[in-house]
Amino acid sequence: VNEMLWWHDTLYIAGSFNMIGGVPTDGLARWDGNQWCSLVPPDYFDLPNSVIGLYHDSLFVGGTFMTAGGDSIARIAKWIGGNYTTGCGALSTEEQQRPDEQMRVWPNPATDHLDVRWSDFGPDVHLKLYNALGQLVLQGPPGRTRLNVQGIRPGAYLILVADDRGISLARQQVLIE
């Protein structure tokens, strides 16, 4: 894996790999919190892709490739979605409403703790704190609305409200000093 990027509550990765979570791919995949999904079939790129980035809320893929899916594309391509997904379950066209606006996190920046208020917080919901690499740094017990962040390295983090299955319900970026 050469690059990882959080976008719309999903972790996207790019690199020189042909399998992710048991799913065949050609170096472009996503993690939705439960499973890995390949975004392109095997042998989609003629040469490896190695970077991903965002510009104007669009995902771009870059690398040494000169073709993608049989089309001539010189080293950079805009991801416009697609219907190739494997191991990701049924596709849905219903738009999901984001509850992030209902989430309040304070203090931000934080030094010793983070308090979270979210309208649907219940006994089976817990907080998760991820670093910029998408690694889980801290997870609170179910039903608790405060995370002790003493001893956490200063930096930018993503705090998630997750249900008992680990599905993200709301998220917000936070700074720890």
mmCIF file of N, CA and C in Angstrom, residues 43-46 66-72:
data_model
loop_
_atom_site.group_PDB
_atom_site.id
_atom_site.type_symbol
_atom_site.label_atom_id
_atom_site.label_comp_id
_atom_site.label_asym_id
_atom_site.label_seq_id
_atom_site.Cartn_x
_atom_site.Cartn_y
_atom_site.Cartn_z
ATOM 1 N N ASP A 43 -5.860 -6.545 -13.395
ATOM 2 C CA ASP A 43 -5.297 -6.130 -14.689
ATOM 3 C C ASP A 43 -6.009 -4.931 -15.302
ATOM 4 N N TYR A 44 -6.577 -4.073 -14.482
ATOM 5 C CA TYR A 44 -7.259 -2.868 -14.970
ATOM 6 C C TYR A 44 -6.251 -1.826 -15.452
ATOM 7 N N PHE A 45 -5.167 -1.648 -14.705
ATOM 8 C CA PHE A 45 -4.101 -0.712 -15.075
ATOM 9 C C PHE A 45 -2.972 -1.489 -15.746
ATOM 10 N N ASP A 46 -2.305 -0.869 -16.744
ATOM 11 C CA ASP A 46 -1.181 -1.549 -17.385
ATOM 12 C C ASP A 46 0.081 -1.496 -16.524
ATOM 13 N N MET A 66 -0.394 3.918 -18.111
ATOM 14 C CA MET A 66 -0.707 4.636 -19.349
ATOM 15 C C MET A 66 -2.079 4.244 -19.889
ATOM 16 N N THR A 67 -2.630 3.145 -19.365
ATOM 17 C CA THR A 67 -3.994 2.754 -19.714
ATOM 18 C C THR A 67 -4.718 2.335 -18.443
ATOM 19 N N ALA A 68 -6.016 2.564 -18.449
ATOM 20 C CA ALA A 68 -6.880 2.153 -17.341
ATOM 21 C C ALA A 68 -8.163 1.616 -17.950
ATOM 22 N N GLY A 69 -8.428 0.350 -17.716
ATOM 23 C CA GLY A 69 -9.621 -0.258 -18.273
ATOM 24 C C GLY A 69 -9.638 -0.270 -19.789
ATOM 25 N N GLY A 70 -8.463 -0.299 -20.406
ATOM 26 C CA GLY A 70 -8.372 -0.308 -21.856
ATOM 27 C C GLY A 70 -8.334 1.065 -22.496
ATOM 28 N N ASP A 71 -8.574 2.123 -21.722
ATOM 29 C CA ASP A 71 -8.531 3.490 -22.241
ATOM 30 C C ASP A 71 -7.145 4.087 -22.032
ATOM 31 N N SER A 72 -6.705 4.908 -22.988
ATOM 32 C CA SER A 72 -5.421 5.603 -22.848
ATOM 33 C C SER A 72 -5.568 6.752 -21.863
#
